[in-house]
């Protein structure tokens, strides 16, 4: 018995020693596996939820661009360093100019009047030798037959429990050809998924509207007799039906025909909506059981760009790795004044991408994300958000100690002024704040919107209070820097919300807003007919974390100036998208990061045929005004000049009067980089930024160790305490054993 007890004491001592050693050796607060900080990887985060759409036909939200632009290659892109922005070829071999035809199909001069142009024809050479990423959709047998679809279609049993494309034994690839771009354009006529720019494309691409009607009829035939809730529908093969506006006269030549003149089309070709889509991917993912296993283009895109999705763990982690089939691209050798001094030309001519892996983890709280950046665990906080540099600079301005820490750690916060906005919008389909059923009711609703637009004081909120994400109050939808924008010029202001006083715009008084509210039928914030308080709903596109709560509380106070009760209906972004698509929103908060540097890209957010709830477009307000829509169509064919400026001025005046938006503010922009991240230059338009970045993993590992050195003395104290306890227990046991032996000897 005594031997057993001693053994237990010895075992306890050894256990205590092991625990202490483990604690001393394991004081590591890194959120990543040991050693990954030394790999050629970029670490950053995403917010709230995984992306909803990575299918290039459906994807049109900013968080999704962090993936789509790294994986897909549109025809064009923008020069990474030059400003103003310059289009450059990507999948295309060159940026081309259209040639024009009249109604008889005869060629016209390049400067022909817009009214004489019946068609614009773009003949775009496709870069030869581009290949898709490895994927089972391309795997073939010795006879060239596809192993996992078409000739050898998978059964549900054969699919088994595969959850990624890499669970399939065979992978394959093939060259990107012009027909893949034709297929991509045809897919905008789909009835299967959301196609947010179909309404825009259908106005211009010859035959797209008729093609959509044809596809709808053919799809009805395919689905006849099948359950309506069937998740994996039969393959809708767009190759079966030609479309007049898109063709491939040659393997490496894409021809796009547009109705009339549309200069902005070049900008659309720099977006993933016209990136190549292989038909094989559609056929592969259409098979039974694929959606159930999370296998679709929305989780597992198939592109030819520098990266490919390697891991997709919903709402937790996404990992993109270097595409081994990427054709390669050289880092630019020209830039703007100051770029050379900033080190932005150090990698001139070197092959991209520089980084092997993009490791993206969820981080729901802003405070936690900032702390991980300060600890060195995020190389950038988020790759696609343009306000982190402003946020960190604001922290430094508020505290000398913080400023000193940031300087000591070598954080980089380059700033920019770029084309984006934030605004408060009204759903014009709503019976309270939207378009009225009669002219009299419509006028009352307009006055309600105008009253609200006056009291939401963006100069206070995002000029003085929320400076970490603030900017300049807007008087129109058009950010400074776009042709046609009058912001900051002369005496320009929104006469509905501001007066011009002593050389500057001054917001109108609450009393003026209250007068408008009374004329709208809500004196003192109560319905004049029944005396009930006016309660409005604010559909906020984020979960209300602590940092957003203060902003929402501020917004509630703005409405309270009029006696209006504002109810916050906050959701995550995916749910918000569903709500706006169904038209179930009332007042909403939204922003826009420019897709291309033209006024049209902001005016189309209020163009009637682009309505969110009617046409699945980006007009979330579902605003419709015949004069505005006619001017928008005119705007699309005009080159920059006096006539275009006059049209823009009238469109802005219409929007100011109708007030479908409280115009909000134009945010300051800036990014945040660690000292070991190179080639970071802020931009709204350039979204394929990851291929330009370069990291120094050795420096990162050294700095993480330095900034997160464990505090070991508490562990040492604990170790001494544990050793003292063991020693005391052993002494007590020995004393007891000695006393027992003496008693036995005396007996």
XYZ file of C-alpha atoms in Angstrom, residues 229-595:
367
model
C -38.201 22.603 -55.314
C -35.707 20.396 -57.155
C -32.256 21.734 -56.228
C -30.253 20.155 -59.055
C -32.082 20.929 -62.271
C -31.212 19.374 -65.650
C -28.287 21.006 -67.449
C -29.395 24.141 -69.306
C -26.945 24.057 -72.209
C -26.716 27.537 -73.739
C -24.569 26.178 -76.562
C -27.715 24.759 -78.153
C -29.119 28.154 -79.158
C -27.159 30.867 -80.984
C -27.488 34.515 -80.006
C -27.025 37.262 -82.581
C -25.107 39.608 -80.311
C -22.280 37.241 -79.310
C -20.301 34.893 -81.533
C -16.841 33.445 -82.073
C -15.787 33.789 -85.742
C -12.468 32.249 -84.756
C -11.113 30.208 -81.856
C -9.453 33.308 -80.410
C -11.801 36.030 -81.698
C -14.889 37.218 -79.815
C -17.463 39.366 -81.612
C -20.002 41.371 -79.600
C -22.724 43.371 -81.345
C -24.475 46.201 -79.523
C -27.532 48.215 -80.478
C -26.572 51.810 -81.238
C -23.639 53.498 -79.534
C -22.686 52.646 -75.954
C -19.197 53.917 -75.013
C -19.445 52.488 -71.492
C -19.394 48.912 -72.781
C -15.602 48.851 -72.536
C -15.939 49.305 -68.768
C -18.387 46.411 -68.441
C -15.795 44.185 -70.095
C -13.518 44.818 -67.094
C -15.980 43.019 -64.772
C -16.470 39.273 -64.126
C -19.886 39.414 -65.837
C -17.995 38.857 -69.082
C -15.307 36.551 -67.714
C -15.146 33.185 -69.511
C -17.419 30.429 -68.203
C -16.718 26.881 -69.429
C -19.849 24.926 -70.306
C -18.277 21.879 -68.662
C -18.559 23.530 -65.240
C -22.297 24.148 -65.731
C -22.804 20.537 -66.838
C -20.747 19.151 -63.950
C -22.542 21.124 -61.210
C -26.021 20.428 -62.625
C -25.857 16.724 -61.683
C -27.954 15.150 -58.901
C -26.689 15.732 -55.368
C -24.201 18.483 -56.236
C -26.021 21.324 -54.464
C -26.721 19.128 -51.461
C -22.956 18.630 -51.119
C -22.217 22.326 -51.537
C -20.815 21.826 -55.027
C -21.662 24.744 -57.313
C -20.087 27.773 -58.933
C -21.161 29.777 -55.889
C -18.718 27.895 -53.661
C -16.269 26.423 -56.163
C -15.696 28.810 -59.091
C -13.886 27.643 -62.199
C -11.616 30.329 -63.613
C -8.360 31.012 -65.400
C -7.114 33.744 -63.054
C -4.127 33.747 -60.710
C -5.905 31.945 -57.849
C -8.360 29.103 -57.319
C -10.595 28.176 -54.381
C -8.953 25.376 -52.380
C -11.037 25.403 -49.182
C -14.555 26.672 -48.547
C -15.800 26.191 -44.994
C -18.983 28.215 -44.802
C -18.965 31.125 -42.368
C -15.551 30.096 -41.094
C -12.673 29.961 -43.579
C -11.880 30.303 -47.288
C -8.506 29.522 -48.789
C -7.385 30.387 -52.311
C -4.144 29.019 -53.726
C -2.036 29.803 -56.759
C -3.584 28.453 -59.975
C -0.824 26.231 -61.450
C -2.235 26.847 -64.940
C -2.202 30.658 -64.747
C -0.503 32.112 -67.818
C 1.449 34.666 -65.753
C 1.589 38.430 -65.841
C 4.375 40.965 -65.252
C 4.228 43.601 -62.535
C 3.905 47.097 -64.082
C 6.962 49.280 -64.643
C 5.152 52.615 -64.959
C 3.113 54.531 -62.420
C 2.354 57.959 -61.036
C 4.664 60.562 -59.503
C 5.647 59.309 -56.070
C 5.116 55.619 -56.839
C 8.832 54.965 -57.305
C 9.684 56.704 -54.043
C 7.005 54.641 -52.293
C 8.613 51.418 -53.526
C 5.707 50.626 -55.843
C 8.021 50.037 -58.816
C 10.548 47.795 -57.039
C 9.030 44.652 -58.587
C 8.974 46.042 -62.146
C 8.704 43.231 -64.699
C 8.610 40.389 -62.177
C 6.066 37.591 -62.766
C 2.855 37.652 -60.722
C 1.249 36.529 -58.526
C 3.903 36.805 -55.813
C 1.890 35.116 -53.044
C 1.132 31.380 -52.994
C -1.938 31.327 -50.749
C -4.746 33.670 -49.616
C -5.980 32.593 -46.172
C -9.277 34.265 -45.198
C -11.000 33.684 -41.841
C -14.220 35.068 -40.406
C -13.992 37.865 -37.862
C -17.372 39.198 -36.774
C -16.194 41.909 -34.383
C -14.376 44.991 -35.571
C -12.429 45.390 -32.317
C -11.091 41.844 -32.542
C -10.116 42.364 -36.171
C -8.195 45.530 -35.317
C -6.418 43.823 -32.424
C -5.306 40.922 -34.614
C -3.945 43.397 -37.119
C -2.030 45.214 -34.363
C -0.663 41.870 -33.166
C 0.524 41.091 -36.696
C -1.850 38.171 -37.310
C -3.660 39.920 -40.184
C -1.492 41.232 -42.998
C -4.429 43.418 -44.028
C -7.720 43.572 -42.084
C -9.915 43.009 -45.172
C -8.707 42.974 -48.741
C -11.743 44.637 -50.324
C -12.800 47.299 -47.778
C -11.460 50.815 -48.524
C -11.821 52.457 -45.091
C -9.438 50.660 -42.716
C -6.620 53.151 -43.182
C -8.959 55.995 -42.222
C -10.091 54.089 -39.136
C -6.548 53.420 -37.882
C -5.412 56.976 -38.642
C -8.336 58.239 -36.590
C -7.192 56.046 -33.666
C -3.712 57.542 -33.957
C -5.081 61.093 -34.046
C -6.984 60.459 -30.809
C -3.994 59.131 -28.837
C -0.280 59.959 -28.844
C 0.457 56.539 -27.367
C -1.430 54.787 -30.161
C 0.288 56.964 -32.765
C 3.670 56.028 -31.295
C 2.788 52.324 -31.315
C 1.670 52.460 -34.950
C 4.865 54.243 -35.957
C 7.051 51.829 -33.995
C 5.376 48.847 -35.685
C 5.720 50.329 -39.149
C 2.039 50.101 -40.117
C 1.220 51.549 -43.544
C -2.000 53.535 -44.012
C -2.025 54.927 -47.581
C -5.019 57.195 -48.250
C -7.006 57.950 -51.384
C -9.901 59.920 -52.737
C -11.922 57.625 -54.956
C -15.363 57.167 -56.438
C -17.833 55.723 -53.937
C -20.777 56.796 -51.787
C -23.041 55.846 -48.867
C -26.695 56.791 -48.771
C -30.074 56.269 -47.093
C -32.702 55.048 -49.544
C -36.490 54.762 -49.687
C -38.300 51.851 -51.329
C -40.610 53.531 -53.823
C -42.883 50.468 -53.805
C -43.664 51.063 -50.125
C -47.177 52.490 -49.469
C -45.905 55.000 -46.880
C -42.578 56.385 -48.112
C -42.814 55.373 -51.788
C -44.715 56.531 -54.821
C -48.305 57.547 -54.127
C -51.346 56.113 -55.873
C -52.589 59.599 -56.901
C -50.723 62.826 -57.735
C -51.841 64.305 -54.389
C -50.673 61.284 -52.410
C -47.439 61.175 -54.405
C -46.719 64.794 -53.431
C -47.361 64.075 -49.738
C -44.995 61.097 -49.820
C -42.364 63.229 -51.555
C -42.591 65.841 -48.794
C -42.178 63.090 -46.190
C -38.963 61.960 -47.889
C -37.744 65.548 -48.202
C -38.386 66.218 -44.501
C -36.374 63.136 -43.547
C -33.573 64.119 -45.945
C -33.253 67.469 -44.148
C -32.971 66.113 -40.606
C -30.509 63.265 -41.283
C -27.486 65.442 -40.573
C -24.596 63.738 -42.345
C -22.274 66.677 -41.631
C -22.649 65.904 -37.947
C -22.755 62.110 -38.124
C -20.040 61.305 -40.639
C -18.129 64.554 -40.530
C -17.688 64.926 -36.765
C -18.942 61.874 -34.830
C -18.060 58.766 -36.864
C -14.818 60.131 -38.265
C -13.311 56.651 -38.480
C -15.604 55.955 -41.434
C -16.622 59.472 -42.311
C -16.424 61.708 -45.313
C -17.987 64.708 -47.001
C -21.770 65.212 -47.050
C -23.218 64.579 -50.525
C -25.623 66.758 -52.484
C -26.076 64.303 -55.367
C -25.345 60.663 -56.163
C -22.154 61.582 -58.074
C -18.802 61.503 -56.238
C -16.171 64.129 -57.016
C -13.775 63.013 -59.726
C -16.422 61.752 -62.149
C -17.204 63.726 -65.267
C -20.483 65.529 -64.619
C -20.197 65.741 -60.842
C -20.645 69.275 -59.484
C -19.727 68.335 -55.913
C -17.541 70.997 -54.332
C -17.795 73.264 -57.378
C -19.104 76.835 -57.243
C -22.402 77.209 -55.421
C -23.602 73.676 -56.134
C -25.812 72.229 -53.367
C -29.053 70.323 -52.851
C -31.719 73.039 -52.506
C -34.133 70.628 -50.854
C -31.855 69.985 -47.877
C -29.511 73.017 -47.821
C -29.311 76.777 -48.287
C -26.274 78.647 -49.620
C -25.075 80.931 -46.824
C -21.824 82.920 -46.668
C -20.165 80.914 -49.391
C -21.069 77.435 -48.187
C -24.068 75.048 -48.040
C -25.894 75.054 -44.695
C -28.441 72.373 -43.796
C -32.022 73.602 -43.563
C -33.604 73.844 -40.116
C -35.608 71.208 -38.294
C -38.533 73.667 -38.313
C -38.534 73.672 -42.121
C -38.535 69.878 -42.072
C -41.400 69.829 -39.573
C -43.434 72.082 -41.869
C -42.902 69.654 -44.757
C -43.850 66.752 -42.482
C -47.122 68.457 -41.556
C -47.887 69.038 -45.256
C -47.191 65.331 -45.787
C -49.981 64.537 -43.309
C -47.920 63.829 -40.180
C -47.876 66.948 -37.971
C -45.581 66.354 -35.010
C -44.861 62.843 -36.311
C -48.478 61.659 -35.986
C -50.988 60.701 -38.657
C -53.360 63.640 -39.100
C -56.248 61.245 -39.759
C -56.063 58.941 -36.744
C -53.480 60.505 -34.436
C -51.276 57.426 -34.412
C -47.498 57.934 -34.288
C -45.613 57.436 -37.525
C -43.411 54.340 -37.240
C -40.932 53.611 -40.030
C -38.659 50.604 -40.531
C -34.922 50.854 -41.136
C -33.570 47.806 -42.958
C -29.927 47.706 -41.962
C -27.635 45.416 -43.976
C -25.445 44.217 -41.111
C -25.900 42.457 -37.792
C -25.821 45.132 -35.087
C -22.424 44.693 -33.478
C -21.330 47.312 -30.877
C -19.697 49.547 -33.467
C -22.864 49.581 -35.599
C -25.180 50.103 -32.613
C -23.887 53.629 -32.056
C -24.546 54.494 -35.708
C -28.050 53.078 -35.566
C -28.759 54.925 -32.301
C -27.649 58.117 -34.017
C -29.972 57.423 -36.955
C -32.912 56.862 -34.584
C -32.209 60.286 -33.061
C -32.293 61.945 -36.483
C -35.825 60.688 -37.135
C -36.849 61.585 -33.578
C -36.270 65.266 -34.458
C -39.517 64.964 -36.423
C -41.298 62.796 -33.847
C -40.935 59.746 -36.125
C -40.227 56.398 -34.471
C -37.581 54.445 -36.351
C -37.529 50.682 -35.873
C -34.217 48.981 -36.651
C -34.610 45.780 -38.670
C -31.028 44.535 -38.879
C -30.038 41.366 -40.732
C -26.867 39.903 -42.166
C -26.066 40.896 -45.735
C -27.423 37.725 -47.358
C -30.821 38.169 -45.668
C -30.790 41.852 -46.578
C -30.314 40.896 -50.231
C -33.318 38.558 -50.033
C -35.477 41.256 -48.453
C -34.656 43.886 -51.072
C -35.133 41.401 -53.901
C -38.668 40.709 -52.655
C -39.405 44.417 -52.132
C -40.063 43.969 -48.415
C -37.800 46.820 -47.304
C -38.918 50.348 -46.431
C -35.927 52.560 -45.591
C -32.497 51.071 -46.155
C -28.796 51.866 -45.877
C -26.500 51.109 -48.803
C -23.319 52.170 -50.520
C -21.738 51.873 -53.921
C -18.135 51.320 -54.896
C -17.766 52.272 -58.542
C -17.560 49.467 -61.100
